[in-house]
Every structure is written in C-alpha cells, then in structure tokens.
Amino acid sequence: MPDDTPNTLPGVSYVMPVLNEATHVRAAVDSLLDQDYAGPIEVTVALGPSIDGTTELVAELAAVDSRIRIVDNVVGSTPAGLNLAIRESRYPIVVRVDAHSVLPSDYTRIAVETILETGADNVGGLMDAQGTTDFERAVARAYGSRVGLGGTKLHVGGDAGPAETVYLGVFRRDRLLEVGLFDEEIKRGQDWELNRRIRAAGGTVWFTPRLTVTYRPRPNLYRLGRQFFSTGIWRGELARRYPASNGLRYFAPPVMVLGVAIGTLLGIAGIVQAVLGATPWLLWGFVAPVFYVLIDVVSALLWGRRDGFRPFLWFLVVLPCIHFCWGIGFVLGYLSLTRNITAHTGR
C-alpha cells in the first residue's frame, strides 16, 4: 500500500554565491540535487559578474531543473550574494554552500536532524580539504594538520558540541533574519562574525563530526597566497573590532612573522658585527628563522610525506605561504595599514 503519511520535514533552501567558478560550480550544484533529504528543497544561486563562462553554465543548470533559481549579485561579494539568496529563499532551513565545496549525500539529512535534536541555530562540521594535483594535496594536508590552520574542530575534527564557529553552516532562517544576516562590509571571515552575533543573541552554534564537506583548495601558489593574505587582513580587522572575542591562536602567525623578521634582521646585524671585528652576539637572532625552518621540515615529515615525495616538497613551500601571507595580512589589518580593505576578497 502507498504511504500516505504527510511529509513533516522542514523545507531547505540552499544558498550559493558564485563568481568565476566554472571549474567547480557544476559539481557543487549536483551535490545539492543528489541529497537524500526527503523534505522539499530549492537552490538559489547568487550569480556575480563572472567572465569565465560561469554565467552560461549556471543558466544551463537552471534551465533543466526548476528547483534552481538565479539571482543577480551585481556587487559580486560573498556576503552580498548570501544575503540576496537568503532573502529570496522561502524555507525555514538555510544551507550555506560554497562553489568549492561538494556536499555528501547525507549532509542535509544529518544537519536537519541535528538542529531538531539540539535546538541549535547553526550546525556545521568538518571542512575536508581534498586535492587532485600534487600541489593541492600538499595544501589539503596543511589544512588538516594542527600546525597548518590552528587545529580547530572545523579543520581537524573533534567531539560534537557548541562551537565558536563552523564551516559553511546550516541555519534556522528566523535566527538569521533576527541577527541581521551577513555583514556585507566584511569580505572574509563573515561566517565567524555572524556566528559571534548568533551566540551574543543567546543562540547556539553546534559542531558535529558527522558532517563532512569536501573542499577543493586553490590550484596554485599565487592564488593560495592571495587567499590567505586577504583572510589575514580581515582576521586582523575583526580582532581589532572585537578584541574580547578572539582566541590566542589567531595571534600565533603574526607573532611568528614578526619574530622571524626581527630575528633575521638581528642576525644580519650580527654578521656586520663580525665583519667589523666586534663580538657578534646579534647572530643569536638567527635562532628564530632557523627554528621556524625546523618546524616546517618536521611538519612536512609528519604530514606532508603521506601523499608521496612531490606533495612533500610542495608542503615545505605551502606551509610558509599560509603562515606568512596570513600573518603579514593580520598585522596590516590589525594596524589598519591596508589602503582599501574591501578590495581584499581572497579570490
């Protein structure tokens, strides 16, 4: 006999800002349409002014599936696109999606179950970075190592429970509207800032290791450096704006950068001392850069070599790229030394 039981699962709205993502957007959208969630769904793509064929590709996807809708994101920024898509959505559960991410088929079902069980306002899980080239594999290893991005739950996993922030996020729409959606002035780190407001309003941000999202790293060193420089600038800006809300781990990269820079300068001064015949005690400054090189090599041996020799060699380059770009950006953002911070989007 047919099952006449009415579907009581809440409807889900996927919101995805997209700009110049022709390489990844099809896989991201397909992962949404292939979800095993039994409730009603819709996909709203906030399409920025792309120049790589993304516009045509997304239009093709929408033409063959009525669940996909397109809204024009003239501004082009991630928070503006998210807010446009959220306002155009109609269901009580909002799932934030990144064009670089591929959701496993059980993602939505587990997330909604967790929201209903815990009463959380935002649920998220692990960002599982996976690369397809030797370079990307090295970046993925750096992401998933405790020395790479600070060892937070959303990168290395952990027990389920309340969290400061989570990757992407599955939200109660009413709470999003209550706290004012994403801050469109913040081009990077807007998830953290939104989750800060949710927690300040008495809401709960919940991490669960049952949610794992595949993330595709940047494909080359230039784009990786650009991404982390921008992320560092905005993290420094947020640390300055909200000093009481920042953990010590955010200050580790800038302290490291300053330590290595100062140590190197002192070491060079020590060489000058030696040339002039004075006691070269400033050579001790080289301890800082040498110590960092040792950290880099040991980290590569612990994590980078797991994927083979070439990813191991890339890891030796990728880890300092992440640390120094992030750390230099943080210093510039924290001290308000960047000329136009809104131009730093990390794309």
mmCIF file of C-alpha atoms in Angstrom, residues 129-277:
data_model
loop_
_atom_site.group_PDB
_atom_site.id
_atom_site.type_symbol
_atom_site.label_atom_id
_atom_site.label_comp_id
_atom_site.label_asym_id
_atom_site.label_seq_id
_atom_site.Cartn_x
_atom_site.Cartn_y
_atom_site.Cartn_z
ATOM 1 C CA ALA A 129 40.166 19.507 2.004
ATOM 2 C CA GLN A 130 40.902 17.140 -0.896
ATOM 3 C CA GLY A 131 43.335 17.889 -3.702
ATOM 4 C CA THR A 132 43.676 16.401 -7.169
ATOM 5 C CA THR A 133 47.198 17.633 -8.003
ATOM 6 C CA ASP A 134 50.428 17.313 -6.015
ATOM 7 C CA PHE A 135 50.201 20.976 -5.047
ATOM 8 C CA GLU A 136 46.567 20.729 -3.956
ATOM 9 C CA ARG A 137 47.298 17.565 -1.955
ATOM 10 C CA ALA A 138 50.008 19.444 -0.087
ATOM 11 C CA VAL A 139 47.590 22.298 0.638
ATOM 12 C CA ALA A 140 44.947 19.819 1.810
ATOM 13 C CA ARG A 141 47.439 18.219 4.188
ATOM 14 C CA ALA A 142 48.389 21.617 5.564
ATOM 15 C CA TYR A 143 44.719 22.434 6.119
ATOM 16 C CA GLY A 144 44.149 19.213 8.031
ATOM 17 C CA SER A 145 47.283 19.436 10.180
ATOM 18 C CA ARG A 146 47.333 21.075 13.595
ATOM 19 C CA VAL A 147 50.242 23.287 12.563
ATOM 20 C CA GLY A 148 48.539 24.499 9.381
ATOM 21 C CA LEU A 149 45.363 26.356 10.366
ATOM 22 C CA GLY A 150 45.491 26.213 14.128
ATOM 23 C CA GLY A 151 43.940 22.799 14.748
ATOM 24 C CA THR A 152 40.328 23.968 15.074
ATOM 25 C CA LYS A 153 37.489 21.436 15.001
ATOM 26 C CA LEU A 154 36.296 22.516 11.585
ATOM 27 C CA HIS A 155 39.706 21.557 10.146
ATOM 28 C CA VAL A 156 40.861 18.555 12.204
ATOM 29 C CA GLY A 157 37.619 17.279 13.748
ATOM 30 C CA GLY A 158 36.557 16.779 17.351
ATOM 31 C CA ASP A 159 33.627 15.939 19.589
ATOM 32 C CA ALA A 160 30.129 17.229 18.913
ATOM 33 C CA GLY A 161 29.090 20.267 20.899
ATOM 34 C CA PRO A 162 28.811 24.058 20.996
ATOM 35 C CA ALA A 163 31.477 25.838 18.958
ATOM 36 C CA GLU A 164 32.790 29.323 18.260
ATOM 37 C CA THR A 165 32.206 28.892 14.551
ATOM 38 C CA VAL A 166 31.699 26.115 11.990
ATOM 39 C CA TYR A 167 32.391 25.557 8.319
ATOM 40 C CA LEU A 168 29.644 26.868 5.987
ATOM 41 C CA GLY A 169 26.587 26.337 8.197
ATOM 42 C CA VAL A 170 23.007 25.096 8.245
ATOM 43 C CA PHE A 171 20.868 27.812 9.822
ATOM 44 C CA ARG A 172 17.425 28.461 11.163
ATOM 45 C CA ARG A 173 16.204 31.155 8.825
ATOM 46 C CA ASP A 174 14.359 33.061 11.547
ATOM 47 C CA ARG A 175 17.565 33.403 13.582
ATOM 48 C CA LEU A 176 19.458 34.683 10.548
ATOM 49 C CA LEU A 177 16.846 37.371 9.995
ATOM 50 C CA GLU A 178 16.812 38.199 13.691
ATOM 51 C CA VAL A 179 20.561 38.912 13.894
ATOM 52 C CA GLY A 180 20.646 40.791 10.598
ATOM 53 C CA LEU A 181 22.132 38.310 8.105
ATOM 54 C CA PHE A 182 25.765 38.596 6.981
ATOM 55 C CA ASP A 183 27.677 41.864 7.372
ATOM 56 C CA GLU A 184 28.259 42.908 3.755
ATOM 57 C CA GLU A 185 31.190 45.130 4.701
ATOM 58 C CA ILE A 186 33.198 42.069 5.771
ATOM 59 C CA LYS A 187 34.618 40.303 2.716
ATOM 60 C CA ARG A 188 36.429 37.497 4.560
ATOM 61 C CA GLY A 189 35.603 35.968 7.937
ATOM 62 C CA GLN A 190 31.926 36.866 7.663
ATOM 63 C CA ASP A 191 30.949 33.397 8.955
ATOM 64 C CA TRP A 192 32.855 33.932 12.186
ATOM 65 C CA GLU A 193 31.359 37.382 12.662
ATOM 66 C CA LEU A 194 27.810 36.142 12.028
ATOM 67 C CA ASN A 195 28.279 33.264 14.454
ATOM 68 C CA ARG A 196 29.558 35.740 17.033
ATOM 69 C CA ARG A 197 26.275 37.655 16.755
ATOM 70 C CA ILE A 198 24.224 34.461 16.915
ATOM 71 C CA ARG A 199 25.958 33.472 20.158
ATOM 72 C CA ALA A 200 25.656 37.007 21.552
ATOM 73 C CA ALA A 201 21.895 36.848 20.922
ATOM 74 C CA GLY A 202 21.646 33.686 23.022
ATOM 75 C CA GLY A 203 21.760 31.243 20.123
ATOM 76 C CA THR A 204 23.835 28.102 19.754
ATOM 77 C CA VAL A 205 26.407 27.259 17.097
ATOM 78 C CA TRP A 206 26.890 23.488 17.022
ATOM 79 C CA PHE A 207 29.730 21.399 15.615
ATOM 80 C CA THR A 208 29.145 17.782 14.678
ATOM 81 C CA PRO A 209 31.822 15.485 13.198
ATOM 82 C CA ARG A 210 29.054 13.643 11.350
ATOM 83 C CA LEU A 211 29.047 16.454 8.788
ATOM 84 C CA THR A 212 31.986 16.398 6.391
ATOM 85 C CA VAL A 213 32.227 18.636 3.339
ATOM 86 C CA THR A 214 34.774 18.092 0.585
ATOM 87 C CA TYR A 215 36.662 21.317 -0.131
ATOM 88 C CA ARG A 216 38.823 21.968 -3.206
ATOM 89 C CA PRO A 217 41.956 24.037 -2.370
ATOM 90 C CA ARG A 218 43.314 26.835 -4.531
ATOM 91 C CA PRO A 219 45.185 25.385 -7.542
ATOM 92 C CA ASN A 220 48.474 27.316 -7.376
ATOM 93 C CA LEU A 221 50.777 29.204 -5.036
ATOM 94 C CA TYR A 222 49.714 32.655 -6.229
ATOM 95 C CA ARG A 223 46.032 32.064 -5.555
ATOM 96 C CA LEU A 224 46.779 30.371 -2.241
ATOM 97 C CA GLY A 225 48.901 33.308 -1.121
ATOM 98 C CA ARG A 226 46.238 35.771 -2.251
ATOM 99 C CA GLN A 227 43.577 33.838 -0.348
ATOM 100 C CA PHE A 228 45.493 33.767 2.932
ATOM 101 C CA PHE A 229 46.753 37.326 2.665
ATOM 102 C CA SER A 230 43.148 38.508 2.356
ATOM 103 C CA THR A 231 41.994 36.179 5.131
ATOM 104 C CA GLY A 232 44.759 37.502 7.385
ATOM 105 C CA ILE A 233 43.863 41.124 6.684
ATOM 106 C CA TRP A 234 40.236 40.534 7.595
ATOM 107 C CA ARG A 235 41.102 38.452 10.657
ATOM 108 C CA GLY A 236 43.277 41.316 11.867
ATOM 109 C CA GLU A 237 40.448 43.766 11.230
ATOM 110 C CA LEU A 238 37.994 41.565 13.144
ATOM 111 C CA ALA A 239 40.463 41.089 16.003
ATOM 112 C CA ARG A 240 40.729 44.872 16.300
ATOM 113 C CA ARG A 241 36.945 45.351 16.133
ATOM 114 C CA TYR A 242 36.080 42.597 18.607
ATOM 115 C CA PRO A 243 39.097 42.154 20.917
ATOM 116 C CA ALA A 244 37.176 40.151 23.531
ATOM 117 C CA SER A 245 36.069 37.517 21.013
ATOM 118 C CA ASN A 246 39.464 36.353 19.735
ATOM 119 C CA GLY A 247 41.442 33.334 20.911
ATOM 120 C CA LEU A 248 45.215 33.336 21.245
ATOM 121 C CA ARG A 249 45.605 31.067 18.188
ATOM 122 C CA TYR A 250 44.712 33.978 15.906
ATOM 123 C CA PHE A 251 47.824 35.825 17.061
ATOM 124 C CA ALA A 252 50.285 32.950 16.529
ATOM 125 C CA PRO A 253 51.006 33.604 12.800
ATOM 126 C CA PRO A 254 51.592 37.379 13.181
ATOM 127 C CA VAL A 255 53.820 36.787 16.209
ATOM 128 C CA MET A 256 55.743 34.187 14.215
ATOM 129 C CA VAL A 257 56.126 36.554 11.248
ATOM 130 C CA LEU A 258 57.378 39.371 13.463
ATOM 131 C CA GLY A 259 59.714 37.004 15.317
ATOM 132 C CA VAL A 260 61.256 35.641 12.121
ATOM 133 C CA ALA A 261 61.574 39.124 10.582
ATOM 134 C CA ILE A 262 63.145 40.680 13.671
ATOM 135 C CA GLY A 263 65.385 37.653 14.223
ATOM 136 C CA THR A 264 66.616 37.768 10.634
ATOM 137 C CA LEU A 265 67.401 41.479 10.866
ATOM 138 C CA LEU A 266 69.275 40.957 14.143
ATOM 139 C CA GLY A 267 71.188 38.060 12.610
ATOM 140 C CA ILE A 268 72.231 40.201 9.664
ATOM 141 C CA ALA A 269 73.362 42.858 12.140
ATOM 142 C CA GLY A 270 75.384 40.133 13.843
ATOM 143 C CA ILE A 271 77.167 39.395 10.561
ATOM 144 C CA VAL A 272 78.022 43.100 10.340
ATOM 145 C CA GLN A 273 79.363 42.929 13.892
ATOM 146 C CA ALA A 274 81.599 40.017 12.923
ATOM 147 C CA VAL A 275 82.887 41.836 9.828
ATOM 148 C CA LEU A 276 83.728 44.879 11.933
ATOM 149 C CA GLY A 277 85.575 42.753 14.477
#
